Amino acid sequence: MFIVSPSISPGIYVLAPGFRALSISVQAAPVLDPLVGELALKAACKTVLEGGPEWAEPHLDEWGETYQAFGAKPKRTPCSAAALRKRVLRDGCIPALDPIVDLYNAVSLRYAVPVGGENIAAYQGRPRLIVAKGTEPFDTVKDGESTIEYPHSGEVVWCDDIGVTCRCWNWRQGVRTRLDVNTQQMWFILESLPQMPQDKLYEAGKMLTDGLEKMMPGLWFEAAFIKS
């Protein structure tokens, strides 16, 4: 089996003291219950509409302040959890997309925590969270066409040896490493700041792995806690 060991640049902890994360490596099994993700997503949307969780506002505000610290504009490029929450508060729900994506979006909403899901087999080298130089390529889609963009100098990005895999920390994922229900080697990263209780980060990880085990009986996973 494989274990993903992401690298966190020391500069990240300067920008975000107290940053911590859960890294979860998953060897998939056949999907036997694809509705797990959709049902979790509906329940998580209900939690948001009812005002939960209680740490959501201070935690997401803290993410906004962190984005401003590296020059991003959180209203334009919010962290992934804030963007999902805003959609639910505006539209009442988020449509189901893919069983795996639905599940990790549900975890993100239920715990107000950014959650990334990656096809780790598409990576070259280990995932790295860095402060970008501005020369790293990012593959994306614009106006329906594949294109290459570049981060701003000083922007926090996830990357591998080829280029950026997610811009503005966890705002927008690239095309190359996206996962779906057919992905065999998955990597999930749950990222939190001090305003989120640490025990709730562990709970969020358990919600993800419990859901994956129910969806794909027989899978293998390994979780690791990351902190400065």
C-alpha positions as a LaTeX table, in Angstrom:
\begin{tabular}{lrrr}
\hline
Residue & $x$ (\AA) & $y$ (\AA) & $z$ (\AA) \\
\hline
Met1 & 0.00 & 0.00 & 0.00 \\
Phe2 & 1.04 & 3.62 & $-0.36$ \\
Ile3 & 1.16 & 6.46 & 2.15 \\
Val4 & 1.17 & 10.07 & 1.03 \\
Ser5 & 3.55 & 12.30 & 3.01 \\
Pro6 & 2.87 & 15.91 & 2.04 \\
Ser7 & 5.54 & 18.56 & 2.55 \\
Ile8 & 4.63 & 21.85 & 4.23 \\
Ser9 & 6.97 & 24.78 & 3.63 \\
Pro10 & 8.10 & 26.57 & 6.82 \\
Gly11 & 6.76 & 29.81 & 5.33 \\
Ile12 & 3.23 & 28.44 & 5.64 \\
Tyr13 & 3.47 & 28.42 & 9.43 \\
Val14 & 4.65 & 32.03 & 9.36 \\
Leu15 & 1.51 & 33.00 & 7.43 \\
Ala16 & $-0.78$ & 30.75 & 9.46 \\
Pro17 & 0.51 & 29.99 & 12.97 \\
Gly18 & $-1.30$ & 26.98 & 14.33 \\
Phe19 & $-2.12$ & 25.53 & 10.92 \\
Arg20 & $-2.80$ & 21.81 & 11.16 \\
Ala21 & $-4.19$ & 19.17 & 8.87 \\
Leu22 & $-5.21$ & 15.54 & 8.46 \\
Ser23 & $-3.68$ & 13.67 & 5.54 \\
Ile24 & $-5.61$ & 10.55 & 4.54 \\
Ser25 & $-4.32$ & 8.03 & 1.98 \\
Val26 & $-6.91$ & 5.66 & 0.53 \\
Gln27 & $-6.60$ & 2.56 & $-1.64$ \\
Ala28 & $-10.09$ & 2.30 & $-3.08$ \\
Ala29 & $-12.35$ & $-0.73$ & $-3.41$ \\
Pro30 & $-15.41$ & $-1.19$ & $-5.68$ \\
Val31 & $-18.22$ & 1.24 & $-4.89$ \\
Leu32 & $-21.18$ & $-0.78$ & $-3.59$ \\
Asp33 & $-23.27$ & 2.04 & $-2.09$ \\
Pro34 & $-22.97$ & 5.19 & $-4.22$ \\
Leu35 & $-25.78$ & 6.96 & $-2.34$ \\
Val36 & $-23.64$ & 7.41 & 0.79 \\
Gly37 & $-22.15$ & 10.64 & $-0.52$ \\
Glu38 & $-25.42$ & 12.14 & $-1.73$ \\
Leu39 & $-27.22$ & 11.42 & 1.54 \\
Ala40 & $-24.33$ & 12.85 & 3.56 \\
Leu41 & $-24.36$ & 15.96 & 1.39 \\
Lys42 & $-28.09$ & 16.54 & 1.96 \\
Ala43 & $-27.65$ & 16.16 & 5.72 \\
Ala44 & $-24.65$ & 18.51 & 5.75 \\
Cys45 & $-26.58$ & 21.17 & 3.82 \\
Lys46 & $-29.30$ & 20.95 & 6.47 \\
Thr47 & $-26.70$ & 21.48 & 9.19 \\
Val48 & $-25.49$ & 24.65 & 7.46 \\
Leu49 & $-29.03$ & 26.00 & 6.99 \\
Glu50 & $-29.65$ & 25.43 & 10.70 \\
Gly51 & $-26.61$ & 27.56 & 11.54 \\
Gly52 & $-24.04$ & 24.89 & 12.37 \\
Pro53 & $-21.39$ & 24.15 & 13.22 \\
Glu54 & $-20.85$ & 26.68 & 16.00 \\
Trp55 & $-17.22$ & 27.36 & 15.02 \\
Ala56 & $-18.04$ & 27.92 & 11.34 \\
Glu57 & $-18.05$ & 31.72 & 11.29 \\
Pro58 & $-14.86$ & 32.31 & 13.36 \\
His59 & $-13.00$ & 29.53 & 11.54 \\
Leu60 & $-13.91$ & 30.74 & 8.05 \\
Asp61 & $-13.21$ & 34.35 & 9.05 \\
Glu62 & $-9.77$ & 33.18 & 10.17 \\
Trp63 & $-9.25$ & 31.60 & 6.75 \\
Gly64 & $-10.23$ & 34.91 & 5.15 \\
Glu65 & $-7.64$ & 36.76 & 7.25 \\
Thr66 & $-5.03$ & 34.18 & 6.28 \\
Tyr67 & $-5.82$ & 34.64 & 2.59 \\
Gln68 & $-5.39$ & 38.39 & 3.00 \\
Ala69 & $-2.01$ & 37.76 & 4.63 \\
Phe70 & $-0.63$ & 36.33 & 1.37 \\
Gly71 & $-2.32$ & 38.91 & $-0.84$ \\
Ala72 & $-5.48$ & 37.07 & $-1.88$ \\
Lys73 & $-8.94$ & 38.62 & $-1.79$ \\
Pro74 & $-11.16$ & 36.23 & 0.17 \\
Lys75 & $-14.38$ & 37.61 & $-1.32$ \\
Arg76 & $-13.05$ & 36.85 & $-4.80$ \\
Thr77 & $-11.07$ & 33.72 & $-4.00$ \\
Pro78 & $-12.54$ & 32.26 & $-0.80$ \\
Cys79 & $-11.28$ & 29.08 & 0.79 \\
Ser80 & $-13.14$ & 26.03 & $-0.46$ \\
Ala81 & $-15.21$ & 25.57 & 2.71 \\
Ala82 & $-16.40$ & 29.19 & 2.65 \\
Ala83 & $-17.36$ & 28.90 & $-1.02$ \\
Leu84 & $-19.40$ & 25.74 & $-0.40$ \\
Arg85 & $-21.13$ & 27.26 & 2.62 \\
Lys86 & $-22.03$ & 30.40 & 0.67 \\
Arg87 & $-23.64$ & 28.29 & $-2.07$ \\
Val88 & $-25.76$ & 26.40 & 0.44 \\
Leu89 & $-26.90$ & 29.56 & 2.21 \\
Arg90 & $-27.80$ & 31.07 & $-1.18$ \\
Asp91 & $-29.36$ & 28.06 & $-2.93$ \\
Gly92 & $-30.39$ & 25.79 & $-0.08$ \\
Cys93 & $-28.37$ & 22.83 & $-1.32$ \\
Ile94 & $-25.55$ & 21.65 & $-3.55$ \\
Pro95 & $-26.41$ & 19.22 & $-6.37$ \\
Ala96 & $-24.85$ & 15.76 & $-6.23$ \\
Leu97 & $-21.87$ & 15.39 & $-8.61$ \\
Asp98 & $-19.96$ & 12.20 & $-7.85$ \\
Pro99 & $-20.19$ & 9.86 & $-4.83$ \\
Ile100 & $-16.65$ & 10.59 & $-3.61$ \\
Val101 & $-16.82$ & 14.33 & $-4.25$ \\
Asp102 & $-20.26$ & 14.52 & $-2.62$ \\
Leu103 & $-18.89$ & 12.83 & 0.50 \\
Tyr104 & $-15.88$ & 15.08 & 0.98 \\
Asn105 & $-18.00$ & 18.16 & 0.24 \\
Ala106 & $-20.40$ & 16.94 & 2.94 \\
Val107 & $-17.53$ & 16.70 & 5.42 \\
Ser108 & $-16.41$ & 20.20 & 4.47 \\
Leu109 & $-19.89$ & 21.62 & 5.05 \\
Arg110 & $-20.64$ & 19.68 & 8.22 \\
Tyr111 & $-17.37$ & 20.75 & 9.86 \\
Ala112 & $-16.69$ & 24.10 & 8.13 \\
Val113 & $-13.25$ & 22.85 & 7.10 \\
Pro114 & $-11.55$ & 22.88 & 3.69 \\
Val115 & $-11.27$ & 19.33 & 2.32 \\
Gly116 & $-9.31$ & 18.44 & $-0.80$ \\
Gly117 & $-9.61$ & 15.18 & $-2.68$ \\
Glu118 & $-6.89$ & 14.17 & $-5.15$ \\
Asn119 & $-6.04$ & 11.37 & $-7.56$ \\
Ile120 & $-2.60$ & 10.75 & $-6.15$ \\
Ala121 & $-1.66$ & 8.48 & $-9.07$ \\
Ala122 & $-1.66$ & 11.60 & $-11.25$ \\
Tyr123 & 1.01 & 13.26 & $-9.10$ \\
Gln124 & 4.68 & 13.45 & $-9.94$ \\
Gly125 & 6.50 & 13.55 & $-6.63$ \\
Arg126 & 4.96 & 14.31 & $-3.25$ \\
Pro127 & 2.32 & 17.01 & $-2.67$ \\
Arg128 & 3.87 & 20.24 & $-1.40$ \\
Leu129 & 2.26 & 23.30 & 0.17 \\
Ile130 & 4.45 & 26.25 & $-0.75$ \\
Val131 & 4.61 & 29.99 & $-1.27$ \\
Ala132 & 4.68 & 30.26 & $-5.07$ \\
Lys133 & 7.34 & 32.03 & $-7.10$ \\
Gly134 & 4.78 & 32.74 & $-9.81$ \\
Thr135 & 6.41 & 30.55 & $-12.46$ \\
Glu136 & 4.64 & 27.29 & $-11.60$ \\
Pro137 & 2.11 & 26.18 & $-14.29$ \\
Phe138 & $-1.50$ & 25.48 & $-13.34$ \\
Asp139 & $-3.73$ & 23.49 & $-15.69$ \\
Thr140 & $-7.33$ & 24.62 & $-15.73$ \\
Val141 & $-10.31$ & 25.28 & $-18.00$ \\
Lys142 & $-11.40$ & 28.73 & $-19.14$ \\
Asp143 & $-14.39$ & 29.35 & $-21.42$ \\
Gly144 & $-14.58$ & 25.62 & $-22.04$ \\
Glu145 & $-10.99$ & 25.37 & $-23.25$ \\
Ser146 & $-7.94$ & 23.85 & $-21.54$ \\
Thr147 & $-5.46$ & 26.52 & $-20.56$ \\
Ile148 & $-2.39$ & 27.14 & $-18.41$ \\
Glu149 & $-2.34$ & 29.86 & $-15.77$ \\
Tyr150 & 0.28 & 30.90 & $-13.25$ \\
Pro151 & $-0.13$ & 31.83 & $-9.58$ \\
His152 & 0.81 & 35.23 & $-8.27$ \\
Ser153 & 4.22 & 35.54 & $-6.65$ \\
Gly154 & 3.67 & 34.97 & $-2.93$ \\
Glu155 & 0.45 & 33.00 & $-3.41$ \\
Val156 & 0.08 & 29.85 & $-1.31$ \\
Val157 & $-0.44$ & 26.81 & $-3.54$ \\
Trp158 & $-0.39$ & 23.04 & $-3.46$ \\
Cys159 & 1.91 & 21.60 & $-6.12$ \\
Asp160 & 3.96 & 18.62 & $-7.23$ \\
Asp161 & 7.03 & 18.30 & $-9.46$ \\
Ile162 & 5.02 & 19.23 & $-12.57$ \\
Gly163 & 3.13 & 22.27 & $-11.36$ \\
Val164 & 0.33 & 23.68 & $-9.23$ \\
Thr165 & $-2.46$ & 21.31 & $-8.26$ \\
Cys166 & $-4.57$ & 23.80 & $-6.27$ \\
Arg167 & $-4.45$ & 27.59 & $-6.33$ \\
Cys168 & $-4.87$ & 30.02 & $-3.43$ \\
Trp169 & $-4.23$ & 27.26 & $-0.89$ \\
Asn170 & $-7.50$ & 25.36 & $-1.35$ \\
Trp171 & $-9.58$ & 27.66 & $-3.55$ \\
Arg172 & $-9.46$ & 26.02 & $-6.99$ \\
Gln173 & $-8.22$ & 22.57 & $-7.97$ \\
Gly174 & $-6.48$ & 21.84 & $-11.25$ \\
Val175 & $-7.77$ & 19.36 & $-13.81$ \\
Arg176 & $-4.92$ & 16.85 & $-13.83$ \\
Thr177 & $-5.30$ & 15.53 & $-10.28$ \\
Arg178 & $-9.08$ & 15.54 & $-9.87$ \\
Leu179 & $-10.56$ & 12.35 & $-8.53$ \\
Asp180 & $-13.88$ & 10.63 & $-9.15$ \\
Val181 & $-15.63$ & 7.38 & $-8.28$ \\
Asn182 & $-13.24$ & 5.41 & $-10.53$ \\
Thr183 & $-10.02$ & 6.65 & $-8.89$ \\
Gln184 & $-8.05$ & 3.87 & $-7.25$ \\
Gln185 & $-5.44$ & 5.80 & $-5.24$ \\
Met186 & $-6.97$ & 8.72 & $-3.38$ \\
Trp187 & $-5.49$ & 11.35 & $-1.14$ \\
Phe188 & $-7.54$ & 13.68 & 1.07 \\
Ile189 & $-6.29$ & 16.68 & 3.00 \\
Leu190 & $-8.41$ & 18.38 & 5.70 \\
Glu191 & $-6.95$ & 21.77 & 6.63 \\
Ser192 & $-7.77$ & 23.71 & 9.77 \\
Leu193 & $-6.76$ & 26.80 & 11.70 \\
Pro194 & $-6.89$ & 27.34 & 15.50 \\
Gln195 & $-10.50$ & 28.58 & 15.54 \\
Met196 & $-11.62$ & 25.02 & 14.73 \\
Pro197 & $-11.40$ & 22.73 & 17.77 \\
Gln198 & $-8.74$ & 20.11 & 17.15 \\
Asp199 & $-11.00$ & 17.25 & 18.23 \\
Lys200 & $-13.48$ & 18.34 & 15.56 \\
Leu201 & $-10.79$ & 17.97 & 12.91 \\
Tyr202 & $-10.40$ & 14.35 & 13.98 \\
Glu203 & $-14.20$ & 13.95 & 13.88 \\
Ala204 & $-14.25$ & 15.32 & 10.35 \\
Gly205 & $-11.62$ & 12.81 & 9.29 \\
Lys206 & $-13.61$ & 9.98 & 10.84 \\
Met207 & $-16.78$ & 11.11 & 9.04 \\
Leu208 & $-14.84$ & 10.90 & 5.79 \\
Thr209 & $-13.27$ & 7.48 & 6.41 \\
Asp210 & $-16.49$ & 6.01 & 7.85 \\
Gly211 & $-18.37$ & 7.19 & 4.77 \\
Leu212 & $-15.75$ & 5.80 & 2.42 \\
Glu213 & $-15.79$ & 2.43 & 4.20 \\
Lys214 & $-19.58$ & 2.27 & 3.93 \\
Met215 & $-19.43$ & 3.24 & 0.26 \\
Met216 & $-16.48$ & 0.97 & $-0.60$ \\
Pro217 & $-16.26$ & $-1.97$ & 1.81 \\
Gly218 & $-12.78$ & $-3.45$ & 1.88 \\
Leu219 & $-10.84$ & $-0.27$ & 1.16 \\
Trp220 & $-7.59$ & 0.49 & 2.96 \\
Phe221 & $-6.71$ & 3.86 & 4.48 \\
Glu222 & $-4.06$ & 5.53 & 6.60 \\
Ala223 & $-4.49$ & 8.89 & 8.37 \\
Ala224 & $-1.74$ & 11.18 & 9.66 \\
Phe225 & $-1.96$ & 14.40 & 11.68 \\
Ile226 & 0.18 & 17.31 & 10.45 \\
Lys227 & 1.19 & 20.31 & 12.57 \\
Ser228 & 4.15 & 22.63 & 13.00 \\
\hline
\end{tabular}
